[in-house]
CSV table of C-alpha atoms and ligand atoms in Angstrom, one decimal:
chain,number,residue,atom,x,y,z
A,1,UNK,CA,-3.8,184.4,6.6
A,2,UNK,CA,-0.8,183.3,8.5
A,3,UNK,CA,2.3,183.1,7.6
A,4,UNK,CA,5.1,180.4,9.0
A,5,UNK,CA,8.3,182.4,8.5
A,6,UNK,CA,10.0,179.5,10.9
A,7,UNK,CA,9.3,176.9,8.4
A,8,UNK,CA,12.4,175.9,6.7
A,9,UNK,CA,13.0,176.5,2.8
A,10,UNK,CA,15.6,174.5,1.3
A,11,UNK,CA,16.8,176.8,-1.6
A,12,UNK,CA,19.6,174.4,-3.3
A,13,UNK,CA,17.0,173.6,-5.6
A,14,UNK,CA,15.6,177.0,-6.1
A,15,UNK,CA,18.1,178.7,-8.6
A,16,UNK,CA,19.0,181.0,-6.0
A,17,UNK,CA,22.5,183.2,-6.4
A,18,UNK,CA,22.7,183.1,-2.6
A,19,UNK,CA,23.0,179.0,-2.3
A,20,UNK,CA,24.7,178.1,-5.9
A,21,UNK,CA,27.3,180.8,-6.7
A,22,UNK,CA,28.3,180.4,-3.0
A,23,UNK,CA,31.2,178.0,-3.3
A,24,UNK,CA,32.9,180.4,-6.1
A,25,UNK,CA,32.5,183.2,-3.7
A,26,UNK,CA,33.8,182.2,-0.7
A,27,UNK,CA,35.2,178.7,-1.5
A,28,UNK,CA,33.3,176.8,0.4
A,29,UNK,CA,29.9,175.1,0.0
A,30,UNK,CA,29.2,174.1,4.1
A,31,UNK,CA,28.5,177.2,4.9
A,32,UNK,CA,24.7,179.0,6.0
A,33,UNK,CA,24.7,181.6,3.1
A,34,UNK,CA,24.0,185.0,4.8
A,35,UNK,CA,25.0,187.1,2.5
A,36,UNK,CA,23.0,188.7,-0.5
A,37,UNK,CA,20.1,190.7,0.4
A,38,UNK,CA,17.3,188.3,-0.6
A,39,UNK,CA,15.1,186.4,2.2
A,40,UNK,CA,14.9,182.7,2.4
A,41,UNK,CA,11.3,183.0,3.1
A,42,UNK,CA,7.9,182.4,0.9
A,43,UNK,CA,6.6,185.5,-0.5
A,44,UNK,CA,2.9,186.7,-0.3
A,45,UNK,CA,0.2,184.4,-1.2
A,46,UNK,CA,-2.1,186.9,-2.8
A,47,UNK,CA,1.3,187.3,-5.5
A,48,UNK,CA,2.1,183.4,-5.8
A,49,UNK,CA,-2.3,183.5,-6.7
A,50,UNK,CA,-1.6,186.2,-9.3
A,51,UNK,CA,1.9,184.5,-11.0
A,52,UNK,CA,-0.3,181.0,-11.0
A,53,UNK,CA,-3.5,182.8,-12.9
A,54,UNK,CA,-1.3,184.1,-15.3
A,55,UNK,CA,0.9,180.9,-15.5
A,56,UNK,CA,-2.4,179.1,-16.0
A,57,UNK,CA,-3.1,181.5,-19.2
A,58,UNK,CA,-0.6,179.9,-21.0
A,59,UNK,CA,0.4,183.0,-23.4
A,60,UNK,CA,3.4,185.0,-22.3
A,61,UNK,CA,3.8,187.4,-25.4
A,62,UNK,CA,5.1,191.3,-25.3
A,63,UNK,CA,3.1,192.6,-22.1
A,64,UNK,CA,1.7,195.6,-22.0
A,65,UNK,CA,1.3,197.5,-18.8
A,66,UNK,CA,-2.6,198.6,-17.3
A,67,UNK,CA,-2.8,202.1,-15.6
A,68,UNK,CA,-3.8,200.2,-12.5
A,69,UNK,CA,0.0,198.8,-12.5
A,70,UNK,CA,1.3,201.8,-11.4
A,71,UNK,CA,-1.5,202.9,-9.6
A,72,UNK,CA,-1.1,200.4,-7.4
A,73,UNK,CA,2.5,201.2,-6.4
A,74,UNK,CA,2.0,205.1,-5.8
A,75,UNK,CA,-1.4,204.0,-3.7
A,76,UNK,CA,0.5,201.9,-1.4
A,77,UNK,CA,3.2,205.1,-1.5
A,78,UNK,CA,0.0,206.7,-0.2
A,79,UNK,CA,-0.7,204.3,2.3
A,80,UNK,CA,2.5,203.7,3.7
A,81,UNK,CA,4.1,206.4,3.7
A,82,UNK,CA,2.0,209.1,3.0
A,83,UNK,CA,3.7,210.4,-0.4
A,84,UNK,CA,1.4,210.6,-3.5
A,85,UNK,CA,3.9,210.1,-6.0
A,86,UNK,CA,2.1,211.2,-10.1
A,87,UNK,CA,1.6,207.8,-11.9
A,88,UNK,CA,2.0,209.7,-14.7
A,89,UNK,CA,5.9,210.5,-13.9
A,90,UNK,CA,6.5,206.8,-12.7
A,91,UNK,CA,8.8,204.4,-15.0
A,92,UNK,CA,9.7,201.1,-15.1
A,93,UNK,CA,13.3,199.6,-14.9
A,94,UNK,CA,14.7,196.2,-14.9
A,95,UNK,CA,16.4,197.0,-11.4
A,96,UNK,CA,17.0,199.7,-8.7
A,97,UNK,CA,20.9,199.3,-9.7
A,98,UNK,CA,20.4,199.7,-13.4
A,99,UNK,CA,19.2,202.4,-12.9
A,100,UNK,CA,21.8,204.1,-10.8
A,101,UNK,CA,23.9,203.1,-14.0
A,102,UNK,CA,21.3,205.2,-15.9
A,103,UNK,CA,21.4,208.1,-13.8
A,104,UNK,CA,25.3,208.7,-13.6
A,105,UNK,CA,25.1,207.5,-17.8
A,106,UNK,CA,22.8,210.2,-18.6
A,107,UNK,CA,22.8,213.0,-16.1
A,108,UNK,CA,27.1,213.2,-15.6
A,109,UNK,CA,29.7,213.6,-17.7
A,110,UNK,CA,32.8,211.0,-17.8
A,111,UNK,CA,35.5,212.2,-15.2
A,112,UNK,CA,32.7,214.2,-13.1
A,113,UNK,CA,32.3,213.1,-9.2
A,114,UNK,CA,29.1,211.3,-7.8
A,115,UNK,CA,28.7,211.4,-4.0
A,116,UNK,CA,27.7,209.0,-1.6
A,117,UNK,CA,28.1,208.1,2.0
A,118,UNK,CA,30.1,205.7,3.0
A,119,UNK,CA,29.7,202.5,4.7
A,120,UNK,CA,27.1,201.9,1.9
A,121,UNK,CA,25.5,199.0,-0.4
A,122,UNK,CA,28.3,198.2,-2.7
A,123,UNK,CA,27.1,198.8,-6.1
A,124,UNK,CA,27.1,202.7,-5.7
A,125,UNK,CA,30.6,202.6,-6.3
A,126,UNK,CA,30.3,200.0,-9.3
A,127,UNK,CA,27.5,202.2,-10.8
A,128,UNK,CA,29.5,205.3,-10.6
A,129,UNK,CA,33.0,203.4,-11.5
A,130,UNK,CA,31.9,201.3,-14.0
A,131,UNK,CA,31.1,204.0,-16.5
A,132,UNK,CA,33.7,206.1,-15.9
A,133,UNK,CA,33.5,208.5,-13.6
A,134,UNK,CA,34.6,209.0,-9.8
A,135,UNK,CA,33.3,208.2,-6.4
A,136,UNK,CA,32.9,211.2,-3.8
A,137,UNK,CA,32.4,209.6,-0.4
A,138,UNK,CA,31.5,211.1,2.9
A,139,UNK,CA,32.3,208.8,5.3
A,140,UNK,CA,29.4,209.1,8.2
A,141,UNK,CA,30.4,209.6,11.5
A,142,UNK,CA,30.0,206.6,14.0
A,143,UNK,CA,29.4,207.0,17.6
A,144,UNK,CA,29.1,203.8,19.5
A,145,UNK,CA,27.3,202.2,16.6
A,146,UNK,CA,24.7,204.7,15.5
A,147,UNK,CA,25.8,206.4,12.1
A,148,UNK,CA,24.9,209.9,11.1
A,149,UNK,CA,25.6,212.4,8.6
A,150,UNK,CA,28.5,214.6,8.7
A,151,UNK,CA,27.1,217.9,7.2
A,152,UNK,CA,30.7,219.9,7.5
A,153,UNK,CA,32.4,216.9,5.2
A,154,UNK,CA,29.4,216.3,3.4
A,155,UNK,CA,29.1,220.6,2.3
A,156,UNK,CA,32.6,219.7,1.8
A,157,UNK,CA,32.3,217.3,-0.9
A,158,UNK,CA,29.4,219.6,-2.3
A,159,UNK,CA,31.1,222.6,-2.8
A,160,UNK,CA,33.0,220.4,-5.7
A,161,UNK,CA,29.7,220.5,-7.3
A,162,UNK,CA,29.0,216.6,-7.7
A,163,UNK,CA,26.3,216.4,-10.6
A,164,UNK,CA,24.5,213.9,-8.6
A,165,UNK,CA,24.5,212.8,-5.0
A,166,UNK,CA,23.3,208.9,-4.5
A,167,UNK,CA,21.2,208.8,-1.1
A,168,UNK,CA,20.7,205.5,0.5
A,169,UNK,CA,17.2,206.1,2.4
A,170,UNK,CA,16.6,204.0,4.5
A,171,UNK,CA,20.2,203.1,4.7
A,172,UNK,CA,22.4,200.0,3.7
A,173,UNK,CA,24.5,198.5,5.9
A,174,UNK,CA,24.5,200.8,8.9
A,175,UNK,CA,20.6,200.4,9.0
A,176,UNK,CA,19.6,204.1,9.9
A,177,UNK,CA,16.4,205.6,8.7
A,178,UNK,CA,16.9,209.1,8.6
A,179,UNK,CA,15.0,211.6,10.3
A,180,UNK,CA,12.5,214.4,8.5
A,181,UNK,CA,15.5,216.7,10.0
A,182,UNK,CA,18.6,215.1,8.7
A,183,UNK,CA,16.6,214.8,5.0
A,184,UNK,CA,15.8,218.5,4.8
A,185,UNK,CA,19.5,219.3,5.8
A,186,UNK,CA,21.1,217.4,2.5
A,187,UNK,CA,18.0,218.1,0.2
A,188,UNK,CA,18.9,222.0,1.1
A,189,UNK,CA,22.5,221.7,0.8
A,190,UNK,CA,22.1,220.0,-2.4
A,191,UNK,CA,19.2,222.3,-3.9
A,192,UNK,CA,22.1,224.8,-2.9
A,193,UNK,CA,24.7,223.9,-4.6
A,194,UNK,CA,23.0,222.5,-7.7
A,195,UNK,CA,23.6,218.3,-7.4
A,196,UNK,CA,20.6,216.5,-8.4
A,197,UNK,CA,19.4,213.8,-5.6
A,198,UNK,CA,19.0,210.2,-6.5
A,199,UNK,CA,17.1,208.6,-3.4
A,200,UNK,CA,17.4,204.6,-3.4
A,201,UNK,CA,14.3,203.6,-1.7
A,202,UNK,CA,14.3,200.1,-1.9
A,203,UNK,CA,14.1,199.3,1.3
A,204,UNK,CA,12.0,201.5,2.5
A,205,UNK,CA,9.4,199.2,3.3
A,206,UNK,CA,11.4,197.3,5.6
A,207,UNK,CA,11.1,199.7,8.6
A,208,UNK,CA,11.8,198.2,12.3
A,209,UNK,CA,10.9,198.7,15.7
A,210,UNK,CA,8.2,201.6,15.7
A,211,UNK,CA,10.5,204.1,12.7
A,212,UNK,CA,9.0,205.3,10.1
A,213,UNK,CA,10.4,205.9,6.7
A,214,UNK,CA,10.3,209.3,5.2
A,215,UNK,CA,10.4,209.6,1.3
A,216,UNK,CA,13.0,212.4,0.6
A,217,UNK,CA,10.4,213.8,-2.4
A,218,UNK,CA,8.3,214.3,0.9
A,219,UNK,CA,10.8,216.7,3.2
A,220,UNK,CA,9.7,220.1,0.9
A,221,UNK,CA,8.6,221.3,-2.8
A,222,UNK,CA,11.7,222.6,-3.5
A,223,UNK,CA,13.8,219.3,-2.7
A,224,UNK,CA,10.9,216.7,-4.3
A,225,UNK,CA,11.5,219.2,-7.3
A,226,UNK,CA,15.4,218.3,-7.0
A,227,UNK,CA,15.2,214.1,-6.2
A,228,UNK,CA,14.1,210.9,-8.2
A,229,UNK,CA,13.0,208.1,-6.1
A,230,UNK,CA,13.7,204.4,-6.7
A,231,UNK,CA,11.6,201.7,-5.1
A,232,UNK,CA,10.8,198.3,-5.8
A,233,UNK,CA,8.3,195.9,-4.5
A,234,UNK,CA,11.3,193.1,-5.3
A,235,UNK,CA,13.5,194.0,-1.4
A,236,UNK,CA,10.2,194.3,-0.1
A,237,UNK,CA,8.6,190.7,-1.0
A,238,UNK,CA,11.7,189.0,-2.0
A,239,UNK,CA,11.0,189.1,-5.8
A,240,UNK,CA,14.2,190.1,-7.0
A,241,UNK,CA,14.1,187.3,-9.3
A,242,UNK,CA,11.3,189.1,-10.9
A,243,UNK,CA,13.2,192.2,-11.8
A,244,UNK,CA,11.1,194.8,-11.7
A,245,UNK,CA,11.4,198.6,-10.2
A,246,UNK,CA,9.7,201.5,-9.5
A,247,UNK,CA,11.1,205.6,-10.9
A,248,UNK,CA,9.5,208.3,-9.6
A,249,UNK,CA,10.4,211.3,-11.2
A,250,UNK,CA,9.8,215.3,-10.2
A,251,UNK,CA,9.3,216.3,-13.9
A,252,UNK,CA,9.0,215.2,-17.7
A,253,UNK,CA,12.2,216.3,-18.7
A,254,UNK,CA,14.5,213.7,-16.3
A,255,UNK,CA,11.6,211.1,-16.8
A,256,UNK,CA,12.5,211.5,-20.6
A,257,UNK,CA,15.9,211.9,-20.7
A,258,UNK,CA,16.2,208.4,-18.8
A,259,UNK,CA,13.6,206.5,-20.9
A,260,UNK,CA,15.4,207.1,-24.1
A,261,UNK,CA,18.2,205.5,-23.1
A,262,UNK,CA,16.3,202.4,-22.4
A,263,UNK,CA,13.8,202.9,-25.4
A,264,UNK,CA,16.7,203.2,-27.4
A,265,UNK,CA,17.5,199.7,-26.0
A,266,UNK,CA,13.9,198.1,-26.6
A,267,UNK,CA,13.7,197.8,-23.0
A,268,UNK,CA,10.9,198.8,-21.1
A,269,UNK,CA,8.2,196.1,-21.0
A,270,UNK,CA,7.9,194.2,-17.6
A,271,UNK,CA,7.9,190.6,-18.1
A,272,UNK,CA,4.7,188.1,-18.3
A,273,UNK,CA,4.9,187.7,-14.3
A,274,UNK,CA,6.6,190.8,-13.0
A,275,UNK,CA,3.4,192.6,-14.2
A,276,UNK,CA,1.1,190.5,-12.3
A,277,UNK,CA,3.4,190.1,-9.0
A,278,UNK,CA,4.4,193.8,-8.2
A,279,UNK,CA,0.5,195.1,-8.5
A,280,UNK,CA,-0.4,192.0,-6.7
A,281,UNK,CA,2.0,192.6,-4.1
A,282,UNK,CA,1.2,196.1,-3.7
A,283,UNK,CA,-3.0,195.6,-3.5
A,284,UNK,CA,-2.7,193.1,-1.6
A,285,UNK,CA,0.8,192.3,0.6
A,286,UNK,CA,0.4,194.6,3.7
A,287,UNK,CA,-0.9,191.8,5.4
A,288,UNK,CA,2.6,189.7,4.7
A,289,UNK,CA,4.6,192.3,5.0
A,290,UNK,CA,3.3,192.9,8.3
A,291,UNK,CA,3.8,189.7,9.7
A,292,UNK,CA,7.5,189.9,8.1
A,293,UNK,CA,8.7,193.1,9.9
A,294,UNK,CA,7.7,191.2,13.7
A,295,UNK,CA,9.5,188.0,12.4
A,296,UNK,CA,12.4,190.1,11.2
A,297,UNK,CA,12.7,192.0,14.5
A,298,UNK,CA,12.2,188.9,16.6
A,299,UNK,CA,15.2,187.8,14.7
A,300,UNK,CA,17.3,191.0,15.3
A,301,UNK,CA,16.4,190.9,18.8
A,302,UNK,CA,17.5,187.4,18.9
A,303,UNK,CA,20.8,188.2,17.9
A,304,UNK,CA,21.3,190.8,19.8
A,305,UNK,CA,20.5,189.1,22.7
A,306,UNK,CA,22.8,186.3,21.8
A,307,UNK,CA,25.7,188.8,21.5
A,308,UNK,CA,25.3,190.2,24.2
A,309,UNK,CA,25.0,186.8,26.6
A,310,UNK,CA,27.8,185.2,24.5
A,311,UNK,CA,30.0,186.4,21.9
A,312,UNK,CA,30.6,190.5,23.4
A,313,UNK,CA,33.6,190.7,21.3
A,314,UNK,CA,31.0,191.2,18.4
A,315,UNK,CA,28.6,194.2,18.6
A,316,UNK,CA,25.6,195.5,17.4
A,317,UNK,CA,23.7,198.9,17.0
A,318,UNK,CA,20.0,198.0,16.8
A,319,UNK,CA,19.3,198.6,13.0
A,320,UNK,CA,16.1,200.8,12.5
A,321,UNK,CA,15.5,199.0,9.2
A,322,UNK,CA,16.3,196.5,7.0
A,323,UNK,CA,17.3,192.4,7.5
A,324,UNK,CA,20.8,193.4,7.5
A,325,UNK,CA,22.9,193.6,10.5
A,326,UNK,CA,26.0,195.8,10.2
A,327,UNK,CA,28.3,193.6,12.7
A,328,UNK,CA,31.3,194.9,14.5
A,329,UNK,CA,33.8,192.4,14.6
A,330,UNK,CA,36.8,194.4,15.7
A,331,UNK,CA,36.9,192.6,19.0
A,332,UNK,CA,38.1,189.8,17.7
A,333,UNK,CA,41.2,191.4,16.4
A,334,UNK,CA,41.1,190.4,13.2
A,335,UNK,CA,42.7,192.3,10.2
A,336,UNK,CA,42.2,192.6,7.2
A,337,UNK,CA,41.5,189.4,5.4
A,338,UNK,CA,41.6,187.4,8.2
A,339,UNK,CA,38.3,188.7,9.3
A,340,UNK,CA,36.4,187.0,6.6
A,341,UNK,CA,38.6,184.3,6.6
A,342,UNK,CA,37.9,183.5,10.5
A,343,UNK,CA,33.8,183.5,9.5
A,344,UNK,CA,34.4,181.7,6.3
A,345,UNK,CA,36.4,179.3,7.5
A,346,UNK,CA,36.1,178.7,11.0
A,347,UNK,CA,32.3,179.6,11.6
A,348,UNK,CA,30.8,178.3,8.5
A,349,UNK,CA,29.2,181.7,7.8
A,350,UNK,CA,28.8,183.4,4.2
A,351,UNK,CA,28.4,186.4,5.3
A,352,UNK,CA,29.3,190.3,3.6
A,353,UNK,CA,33.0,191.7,4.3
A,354,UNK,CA,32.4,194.9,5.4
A,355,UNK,CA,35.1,196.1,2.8
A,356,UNK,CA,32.8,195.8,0.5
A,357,UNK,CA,30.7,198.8,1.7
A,358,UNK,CA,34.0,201.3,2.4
A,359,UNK,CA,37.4,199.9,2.1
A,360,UNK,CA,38.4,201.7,5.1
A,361,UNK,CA,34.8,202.2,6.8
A,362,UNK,CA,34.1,198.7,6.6
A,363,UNK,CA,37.3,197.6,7.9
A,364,UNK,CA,36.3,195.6,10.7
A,365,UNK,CA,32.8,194.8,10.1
A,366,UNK,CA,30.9,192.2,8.5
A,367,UNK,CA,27.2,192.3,7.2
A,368,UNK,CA,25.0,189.5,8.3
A,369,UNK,CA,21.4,188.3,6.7
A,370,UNK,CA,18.9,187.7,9.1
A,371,UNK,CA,15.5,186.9,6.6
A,372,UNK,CA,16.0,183.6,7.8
A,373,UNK,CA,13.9,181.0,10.0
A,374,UNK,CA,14.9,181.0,13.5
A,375,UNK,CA,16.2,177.9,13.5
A,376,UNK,CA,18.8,178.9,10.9
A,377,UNK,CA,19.8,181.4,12.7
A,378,UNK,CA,20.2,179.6,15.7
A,379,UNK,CA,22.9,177.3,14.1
A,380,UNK,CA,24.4,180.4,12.7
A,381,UNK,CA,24.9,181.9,16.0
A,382,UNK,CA,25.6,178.6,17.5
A,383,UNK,CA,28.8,178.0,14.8
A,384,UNK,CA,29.8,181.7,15.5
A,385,UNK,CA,30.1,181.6,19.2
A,386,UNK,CA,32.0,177.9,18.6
A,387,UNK,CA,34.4,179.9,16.3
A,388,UNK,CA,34.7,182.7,19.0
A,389,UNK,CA,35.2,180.9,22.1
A,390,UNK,CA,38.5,178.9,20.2
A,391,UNK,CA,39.8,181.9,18.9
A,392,UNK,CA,39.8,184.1,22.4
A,393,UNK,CA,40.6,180.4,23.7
A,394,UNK,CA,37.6,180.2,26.4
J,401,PLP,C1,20.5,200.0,-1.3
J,401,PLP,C2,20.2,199.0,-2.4
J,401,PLP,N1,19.9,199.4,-3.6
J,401,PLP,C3,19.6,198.5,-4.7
J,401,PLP,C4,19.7,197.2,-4.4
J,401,PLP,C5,19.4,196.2,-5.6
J,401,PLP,O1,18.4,196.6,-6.4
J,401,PLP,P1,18.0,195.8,-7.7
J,401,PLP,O2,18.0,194.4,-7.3
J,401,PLP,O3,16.6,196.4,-7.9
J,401,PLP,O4,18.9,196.2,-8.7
J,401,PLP,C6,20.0,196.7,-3.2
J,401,PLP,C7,20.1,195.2,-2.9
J,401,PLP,O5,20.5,194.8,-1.9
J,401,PLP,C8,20.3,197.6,-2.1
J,401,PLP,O6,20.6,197.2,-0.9
């Protein structure tokens, strides 16, 4: 089947965070939302045909979960990406982020450090904060765009003996899928010095321009022995409405530890239509998904060739995953707030301040949405280069 990605969606009626808790987030309702990471694009027909059948059944009481469920997401583990995760050590969760929550909960102790690489996906330092204990960040190192790890700073922060160390793979903002090389490097140094590896996974499926994610349970024995692996078909197909993620764990012991916390909560049943939608989406998406990644890198390329011919104040390092482009803005000479004030405000844009990923590695940077039709992003591009051209008074 064929997809129309181009086709325009209008999401004001659609419940959708992005659109309706705009205005209280950036004060301002005329702008093209571009900011959290969900697409404004139809998901996979073979999942809209397995939420209608089960619609159509009319009973939506306790679910309980088939084998084939989680069959079907270490298969397409298989498939994609060549990991054969056990089914058997696979657990549910409402969300990838809840379940960071969950690690640092159970597997640190209040006041220990949890380390991280900074510019990254906001939340890590919310999970880590929010119950108490501290961030460790290793800021990567940034040459001309492309972001890599620091091992001397990041052996560094290990020698403190973090408990945990929260991996971004493939990474969020600074779109880098890292290589079989740079994975065995921090799975060593961390089977070394005894931190456990969390490796967020979510959008791992979201893989640009010919690179290939590798699962960090994949690099050795010895490291898959020492990581838990999120994933979630919800980044993937844009279900996060759905709520529904994937664990994978390298033994009983963590898989229990983390399930009690949640039994002890009653919570560990998907819901009526996350059930159907992730197994669905996993037997049957690839065809979807692979139509997404060309119209997400037909829309990367696009801005970056826009940039280029017309705003160069604004850069771009060609992500190697992910709808998110990690935009540097510091030609514009813009600080601090004035940043996302100027795209706010003068180009109509809701986009991320890059703040919000590293107070000082983000300084500078904004994170732009691209799961969009074209023609939105044409407008987009169109209001920013408006915005641009006043300010450097062209
Ligand atoms: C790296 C990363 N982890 C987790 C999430 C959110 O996961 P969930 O919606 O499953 O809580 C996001 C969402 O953008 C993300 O970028």
């Amino acid at each position: 089947m064929k997809y129309d990605f181009d086709r325009p969606i209008d999401r004001w009626n659609n419940f959708a965070a992005k659109y309706d808790e705009m205005e209280a987030r950036f004060g301002r309702r005329d702008l093209i939302p571009m900011w959290i990471a969900d697409m404004d694009l139809m998901t996979a027909q073979p999942i809209l045909d397995a939420i209608d059948a089960r619609n159509r059944q009319g009973i939506f009481g306790y679910t309980s979960r088939p084998d084939s469920y989680f069959e079907a997401v270490c298969q397409w583990q298989e498939k994609r990406n060549g990991w054969k995760p056990d089914p058997a050590l696979c657990l549910y969760t409402l969300g990838v982020v809840p379940a960071l929550c969950t690690f640092v909960r159970e597997f640190s102790k209040p006041g220990d450090e949890i380390l991280f690489t900074t510019p990254v996906y906001g939340e890590f330092f919310d999970s880590v904060e929010n119950w108490g204990r501290k961030c460790l960040t290793v800021p990567l190192k940034e040459e001309n765009g492309y972001y890599s790890m620091d091992f001397e700073v990041f052996e560094e922060a290990l020698k403190r003996r973090p408990p945990l160390f929260i991996l971004c793979n493939p990474h969020n903002p600074v779109g880098r899928a890292w290589t079989a090389d740079e994975l065995r490097r921090m799975g060593e140094l961390c089977v070394q010095y005894g931190t456990l590896i969390i490796s967020d996974e979510i959008h791992s499926d979201l893989m640009l321009f010919g690179h290939k994610h590798i699962p960090m349970a994949t690099v050795s024995e010895e490291i898959a022995a020492n990581t838990i692996t999120c994933t979630s078909a919800t980044k993937t197909f844009n279900l996060a409405g759905l709520q529904a993620a994937t664990l994978m764990f390298p033994n009983e012991k963590l898989r229990d530890t983390y399930q009690a916390f949640w039994k002890s909560m009653d919570v560990h049943r998907n819901n009526s239509f996350s059930l159907v939608a992730v197994e669905a989406a996993f037997r049957y998406g690839e065809e979807w998904l692979e139509q997404l990644l060309a119209h997400l890198e037909r829309n990367v390329t696009y801005v970056e060739n826009y940039l280029k011919e017309n705003i160069p104040e604004i850069t771009l390092h060609r992500p190697e995953c992910t709808y998110l482009l990690w935009l540097n803005c510091k030609g514009l000479g813009l600080a601090g707030d004035e940043l996302p004030a100027f795209m706010v405000n003068e180009a109509h844009l809701a986009l991320n301040d890059g703040r919000g990923f590293g107070k000082t590695e983000g300084e500078g940077y904004m994170r732009m949405n691209i799961a969009c039709p074209l023609c939105t992003l044409e407008k987009a591009m169109a209001q920013l280069k408006a915005a641009v051209d006043k300010h450097m008074g062209r």
